[in-house]
Tab-separated table of C-alpha atoms in Angstrom:
chain	number	residue	atom	x	y	z
A	1	MET	CA	-45.918	-35.181	-72.803
A	2	GLY	CA	-48.712	-37.228	-74.419
A	3	ASN	CA	-51.580	-38.414	-72.265
A	4	SER	CA	-50.706	-42.098	-72.735
A	5	LEU	CA	-47.105	-41.528	-71.718
A	6	LYS	CA	-48.229	-39.431	-68.764
A	7	ALA	CA	-50.484	-42.234	-67.587
A	8	ILE	CA	-47.653	-44.775	-67.752
A	9	VAL	CA	-45.191	-42.478	-66.005
A	10	ALA	CA	-47.724	-41.584	-63.307
A	11	PHE	CA	-48.350	-45.237	-62.536
A	12	VAL	CA	-44.679	-46.131	-62.126
A	13	PRO	CA	-43.479	-44.969	-58.676
A	14	SER	CA	-39.759	-44.764	-59.438
A	15	HIS	CA	-37.862	-41.628	-58.479
A	16	GLU	CA	-36.918	-40.900	-62.103
A	17	CYS	CA	-40.525	-41.172	-63.279
A	18	GLN	CA	-41.777	-38.873	-60.536
A	19	LYS	CA	-38.996	-36.427	-61.360
A	20	HIS	CA	-40.154	-36.476	-64.985
A	21	LEU	CA	-43.700	-35.654	-63.896
A	22	LEU	CA	-42.423	-32.743	-61.851
A	23	GLU	CA	-40.553	-31.482	-64.892
A	24	ASP	CA	-37.336	-31.138	-62.869
A	25	LEU	CA	-39.035	-29.128	-60.126
A	26	GLU	CA	-36.243	-29.524	-57.607
A	27	GLU	CA	-36.557	-26.412	-55.466
A	28	MET	CA	-39.291	-24.527	-53.721
A	29	PRO	CA	-41.043	-22.349	-56.349
A	30	VAL	CA	-40.623	-18.613	-55.791
A	31	ASP	CA	-44.392	-18.080	-55.843
A	32	LYS	CA	-44.874	-20.908	-53.311
A	33	MET	CA	-47.300	-22.644	-55.662
A	34	VAL	CA	-47.224	-26.065	-57.300
A	35	ASP	CA	-49.761	-26.958	-59.997
A	36	LEU	CA	-49.843	-30.636	-60.965
A	37	SER	CA	-53.367	-30.562	-62.398
A	38	GLY	CA	-54.174	-32.832	-65.318
A	39	ARG	CA	-51.049	-35.009	-65.041
A	40	GLN	CA	-52.964	-38.304	-64.661
A	41	LEU	CA	-51.212	-38.846	-61.324
A	42	ARG	CA	-52.120	-41.944	-59.329
A	43	ARG	CA	-50.035	-40.841	-56.362
A	44	LEU	CA	-48.595	-37.579	-55.129
A	45	PRO	CA	-44.836	-37.327	-55.743
A	46	LEU	CA	-43.330	-37.312	-52.243
A	47	HIS	CA	-40.797	-34.699	-53.244
A	48	ILE	CA	-43.575	-32.093	-53.089
A	49	CYS	CA	-43.969	-32.680	-49.360
A	50	SER	CA	-40.465	-31.335	-48.795
A	51	PHE	CA	-41.572	-27.834	-49.834
A	52	ARG	CA	-42.427	-26.795	-46.275
A	53	GLU	CA	-43.281	-23.187	-47.218
A	54	LEU	CA	-45.726	-24.156	-49.970
A	55	VAL	CA	-48.932	-22.056	-49.893
A	56	LYS	CA	-50.898	-23.379	-52.903
A	57	LEU	CA	-51.092	-26.948	-54.176
A	58	TYR	CA	-53.281	-27.817	-57.169
A	59	LEU	CA	-53.851	-31.529	-57.815
A	60	SER	CA	-57.066	-31.246	-59.832
A	61	ASP	CA	-58.001	-33.617	-62.651
A	62	ASN	CA	-55.823	-36.595	-61.782
A	63	ASN	CA	-56.449	-40.205	-60.721
A	64	LEU	CA	-55.707	-39.794	-57.023
A	65	ASN	CA	-57.579	-41.821	-54.398
A	66	HIS	CA	-55.224	-41.362	-51.452
A	67	LEU	CA	-52.550	-38.982	-50.182
A	68	PRO	CA	-49.306	-39.765	-48.333
A	69	PRO	CA	-48.983	-38.997	-44.597
A	70	GLU	CA	-45.978	-36.821	-45.477
A	71	LEU	CA	-48.437	-34.193	-46.735
A	72	GLU	CA	-48.743	-33.138	-43.081
A	73	GLN	CA	-45.404	-31.383	-43.466
A	74	LEU	CA	-47.097	-28.651	-45.547
A	75	GLN	CA	-48.329	-26.662	-42.573
A	76	ASN	CA	-48.297	-23.357	-44.473
A	77	LEU	CA	-50.689	-24.580	-47.154
A	78	GLN	CA	-53.674	-22.264	-47.659
A	79	ILE	CA	-55.176	-23.610	-50.895
A	80	LEU	CA	-55.551	-27.305	-51.724
A	81	ALA	CA	-57.330	-28.451	-54.881
A	82	LEU	CA	-58.315	-32.134	-54.987
A	83	ASP	CA	-61.288	-31.815	-57.345
A	84	PHE	CA	-61.800	-34.153	-60.318
A	85	ASN	CA	-60.087	-37.159	-58.736
A	86	ASN	CA	-61.220	-40.561	-57.423
A	87	PHE	CA	-61.463	-39.976	-53.691
A	88	LYS	CA	-64.132	-42.081	-51.982
A	89	ALA	CA	-63.104	-40.670	-48.607
A	90	LEU	CA	-61.258	-37.519	-47.663
A	91	PRO	CA	-57.728	-38.482	-46.570
A	92	LEU	CA	-57.388	-37.594	-42.892
A	93	VAL	CA	-53.999	-36.024	-43.523
A	94	VAL	CA	-55.852	-33.120	-45.187
A	95	CYS	CA	-57.434	-32.313	-41.822
A	96	THR	CA	-53.985	-31.711	-40.323
A	97	LEU	CA	-53.387	-28.724	-42.616
A	98	LYS	CA	-54.785	-26.151	-40.233
A	99	GLN	CA	-53.925	-23.064	-42.300
A	100	LEU	CA	-56.162	-24.112	-45.186
A	101	CYS	CA	-58.496	-21.320	-46.334
A	102	ILE	CA	-59.814	-22.902	-49.539
A	103	LEU	CA	-60.447	-26.606	-50.106
A	104	TYR	CA	-61.659	-28.034	-53.420
A	105	LEU	CA	-63.202	-31.510	-53.174
A	106	GLY	CA	-65.694	-31.360	-56.044
A	107	ASN	CA	-66.199	-34.084	-58.630
A	108	ASN	CA	-65.035	-37.011	-56.520
A	109	LYS	CA	-66.965	-39.945	-55.022
A	110	LEU	CA	-67.390	-38.707	-51.454
A	111	CYS	CA	-70.395	-40.014	-49.507
A	112	SER	CA	-69.396	-38.335	-46.233
A	113	LEU	CA	-66.782	-36.131	-44.615
A	114	PRO	CA	-64.717	-37.070	-41.558
A	115	LEU	CA	-65.319	-35.479	-38.160
A	116	GLU	CA	-61.684	-34.387	-38.239
A	117	LEU	CA	-62.671	-31.748	-40.802
A	118	ARG	CA	-63.651	-29.591	-37.797
A	119	LEU	CA	-59.927	-29.034	-37.218
A	120	LEU	CA	-59.799	-26.754	-40.281
A	121	GLN	CA	-60.985	-23.693	-38.405
A	122	ASN	CA	-59.436	-21.270	-40.921
A	123	LEU	CA	-61.455	-22.652	-43.824
A	124	LYS	CA	-63.432	-19.956	-45.646
A	125	THR	CA	-64.385	-21.695	-48.892
A	126	LEU	CA	-65.424	-25.335	-49.295
A	127	TRP	CA	-66.297	-26.942	-52.628
A	128	ILE	CA	-67.983	-30.338	-52.303
A	129	GLU	CA	-70.136	-30.228	-55.439
A	130	SER	CA	-70.671	-33.253	-57.699
A	131	ASN	CA	-70.106	-35.956	-55.099
A	132	CYS	CA	-72.398	-38.642	-53.633
A	133	LEU	CA	-73.618	-36.793	-50.535
A	134	GLN	CA	-77.194	-37.642	-49.522
A	135	CYS	CA	-77.087	-35.215	-46.600
A	136	LEU	CA	-74.865	-32.291	-45.765
A	137	PRO	CA	-72.317	-33.562	-43.223
A	138	GLU	CA	-72.963	-31.839	-39.897
A	139	VAL	CA	-69.240	-31.342	-39.410
A	140	VAL	CA	-69.470	-28.584	-42.047
A	141	CYS	CA	-71.544	-26.631	-39.515
A	142	GLU	CA	-68.500	-26.488	-37.219
A	143	LEU	CA	-66.384	-24.508	-39.701
A	144	SER	CA	-67.046	-21.186	-38.024
A	145	LEU	CA	-65.260	-18.951	-40.562
A	146	LEU	CA	-66.854	-20.520	-43.641
A	147	LYS	CA	-68.064	-17.854	-46.094
A	148	THR	CA	-68.783	-19.853	-49.245
A	149	LEU	CA	-70.222	-23.354	-49.550
A	150	HIS	CA	-70.582	-25.079	-52.911
A	151	ALA	CA	-72.663	-28.233	-52.430
A	152	GLY	CA	-74.471	-28.500	-55.768
A	153	SER	CA	-75.010	-31.666	-57.813
A	154	ASN	CA	-75.251	-34.083	-54.915
A	155	ALA	CA	-78.352	-35.884	-53.597
A	156	LEU	CA	-79.214	-33.551	-50.714
A	157	ARG	CA	-82.846	-33.626	-49.557
A	158	THR	CA	-82.498	-31.302	-46.570
A	159	LEU	CA	-79.999	-29.223	-44.612
A	160	PRO	CA	-79.095	-29.596	-40.924
A	161	ALA	CA	-80.497	-27.033	-38.493
A	162	GLN	CA	-76.966	-26.484	-37.177
A	163	LEU	CA	-76.125	-24.656	-40.392
A	164	ARG	CA	-77.524	-21.475	-38.819
A	165	CYS	CA	-74.433	-21.450	-36.578
A	166	LEU	CA	-72.312	-20.415	-39.581
A	167	GLN	CA	-72.754	-16.705	-39.099
A	168	GLU	CA	-69.937	-15.868	-41.525
A	169	LEU	CA	-71.611	-17.776	-44.366
A	170	ARG	CA	-72.545	-15.447	-47.217
A	171	THR	CA	-72.994	-17.701	-50.249
A	172	ILE	CA	-74.544	-21.153	-50.531
A	173	TRP	CA	-74.855	-23.051	-53.812
A	174	LEU	CA	-77.305	-25.976	-53.722
A	175	SER	CA	-78.263	-26.394	-57.365
A	176	GLY	CA	-78.896	-29.852	-58.784
A	177	ASN	CA	-79.933	-31.588	-55.560
A	178	LEU	CA	-83.152	-33.318	-54.424
A	179	LEU	CA	-84.647	-30.594	-52.236
A	180	SER	CA	-88.442	-30.917	-52.191
A	181	GLU	CA	-88.891	-27.823	-50.041
A	182	PHE	CA	-86.931	-24.663	-49.466
A	183	PRO	CA	-84.557	-25.497	-46.569
A	184	PRO	CA	-86.149	-23.935	-43.441
A	185	VAL	CA	-82.762	-23.277	-41.846
A	186	LEU	CA	-81.940	-20.723	-44.560
A	187	LEU	CA	-84.849	-18.590	-43.330
A	188	ASP	CA	-82.952	-18.139	-40.055
A	189	MET	CA	-79.748	-16.928	-41.725
A	190	PRO	CA	-80.189	-13.164	-42.248
A	191	PHE	CA	-76.534	-12.729	-43.192
A	192	LEU	CA	-76.808	-14.787	-46.414
A	193	GLU	CA	-76.176	-12.802	-49.594
A	194	VAL	CA	-76.529	-15.453	-52.321
A	195	ILE	CA	-78.829	-18.492	-52.265
A	196	ASP	CA	-78.821	-20.863	-55.242
A	197	VAL	CA	-81.444	-23.645	-55.230
A	198	ASP	CA	-81.657	-23.999	-59.005
A	199	ARG	CA	-82.629	-27.427	-60.401
A	200	ASN	CA	-84.299	-28.969	-57.381
A	201	SER	CA	-87.882	-30.158	-56.718
A	202	ILE	CA	-89.202	-27.209	-54.701
A	203	ARG	CA	-92.929	-26.618	-55.271
A	204	PHE	CA	-93.431	-23.613	-53.025
A	205	PHE	CA	-91.188	-20.770	-51.912
A	206	PRO	CA	-91.662	-18.965	-48.595
A	207	SER	CA	-91.047	-15.234	-48.354
A	208	LEU	CA	-87.398	-14.214	-48.213
A	209	ALA	CA	-88.213	-10.540	-47.735
A	210	HIS	CA	-87.043	-10.622	-44.117
A	211	LEU	CA	-83.442	-11.519	-45.034
A	212	PRO	CA	-81.663	-8.125	-44.914
A	213	GLY	CA	-78.382	-9.322	-46.395
A	214	LEU	CA	-79.855	-11.092	-49.423
A	215	LYS	CA	-78.673	-9.823	-52.818
A	216	LEU	CA	-79.393	-12.725	-55.175
A	217	VAL	CA	-81.643	-15.798	-55.131
A	218	ILE	CA	-81.548	-18.330	-57.962
A	219	TYR	CA	-84.574	-20.627	-57.957
A	220	ASP	CA	-84.952	-21.535	-61.640
A	221	HIS	CA	-85.873	-25.041	-62.840
A	222	ASN	CA	-88.082	-25.941	-59.876
A	223	PRO	CA	-91.740	-27.051	-60.184
A	224	CYS	CA	-92.830	-24.045	-58.106
A	225	ARG	CA	-96.023	-22.081	-58.678
A	226	ASN	CA	-94.782	-18.907	-57.045
A	227	ALA	CA	-91.705	-16.735	-57.011
A	228	PRO	CA	-90.085	-16.130	-53.620
A	229	LYS	CA	-90.938	-12.718	-52.207
A	230	VAL	CA	-87.823	-10.643	-51.662
A	231	ALA	CA	-86.955	-7.163	-50.432
A	232	LYS	CA	-86.485	-4.279	-52.831
A	233	GLY	CA	-83.200	-4.443	-54.699
A	234	VAL	CA	-82.768	-8.216	-54.410
A	235	ARG	CA	-82.278	-9.930	-57.754
A	236	ARG	CA	-84.249	-13.088	-58.496
A	237	VAL	CA	-83.445	-15.575	-61.251
A	238	GLY	CA	-86.283	-17.898	-62.172
A	239	ARG	CA	-89.865	-18.004	-63.346
A	240	TRP	CA	-91.803	-14.767	-62.774
A	241	SER	CA	-88.590	-12.950	-61.916
A	242	GLU	CA	-88.576	-9.342	-63.004
A	243	GLU	CA	-87.142	-6.066	-61.851
A	244	THR	CA	-89.780	-5.499	-59.159
A	245	PRO	CA	-89.747	-7.816	-56.132
A	246	GLU	CA	-93.359	-8.989	-56.597
A	247	PRO	CA	-94.994	-10.696	-59.611
A	248	ARG	CA	-97.459	-8.396	-61.373
A	249	LYS	CA	-101.065	-9.543	-61.356
A	250	ARG	CA	-103.984	-8.843	-63.647
A	251	SER	CA	-107.462	-10.208	-62.868
A	252	GLY	CA	-105.926	-12.529	-60.318
A	253	ALA	CA	-103.617	-14.209	-62.825
A	254	VAL	CA	-99.837	-13.957	-62.700
A	255	ILE	CA	-98.358	-12.625	-65.916
A	256	GLU	CA	-95.313	-14.644	-66.871
A	257	ILE	CA	-92.293	-12.432	-67.485
A	258	THR	CA	-89.398	-13.269	-69.784
A	259	LEU	CA	-86.765	-15.211	-67.874
A	260	ASP	CA	-83.617	-13.464	-66.823
A	261	GLU	CA	-80.409	-15.017	-67.946
A	262	LYS	CA	-78.802	-17.051	-65.218
A	263	PRO	CA	-75.512	-15.567	-64.027
A	264	SER	CA	-72.347	-17.343	-65.003
A	265	PRO	CA	-71.338	-20.201	-62.681
A	266	PRO	CA	-68.451	-19.743	-60.247
A	267	PRO	CA	-65.207	-19.133	-62.154
A	268	ALA	CA	-63.159	-22.130	-63.203
A	269	THR	CA	-60.017	-20.383	-62.019
A	270	LYS	CA	-59.287	-20.927	-58.375
A	271	PRO	CA	-59.915	-17.824	-56.232
A	272	GLU	CA	-57.336	-16.516	-53.840
A	273	PRO	CA	-57.874	-16.513	-50.056
A	274	GLU	CA	-59.187	-13.243	-48.656
């Protein structure tokens, strides 16, 4: 179906048009997954909400700005992808889906997250990158099982102290924000394995050598004059990063080492829940 025709069909709410968008998807898919990404949808076809056993629902890259209350019927949903849409606020019905493990909200127009997000106590991965967040919503700190947080490309200047309560958190991506200093709360999170603060405004890095779980720190593209100190075996990506944990010195001057290549960004394909 051409993009122009898709756009027209998506806008018209008739049953026949929605059926055309679903490509005659009448019954619950055997794999319990529905992928309606890139269909230029302006509304979710209500027929999808009748698939009570659905586990994965991908609605990425559409024109959605709201969701129907009937979505609450999908109480077995574990993965919900709403990235690359037009949401200015997270629909509260999403917060009723208490089995969610992975939630994609990136590339929308979110300025905040509702307090009801705390109801998603099974959430392990949250993508909120490329939104309009000026501070990390404190409700995120109440998601006790969260392991991975993608919050890059917002306008974050600091992180809440409550973040240290997320003792399951292993990976935090903060690239492309407005951090002027390394977030102090991260120094109190010894369980972190990956810290990405690439493309911020950090001028000085404290020592990270006391973080026993750390495996990778990405600090490239900051106006810093020092590399963060790390324990042996921890990989650094940024200026003065080399195989040894400390910059080599000669006559008091730091010798600049060739930059490592930055690792590939998180995969475009959606990961499965653990």
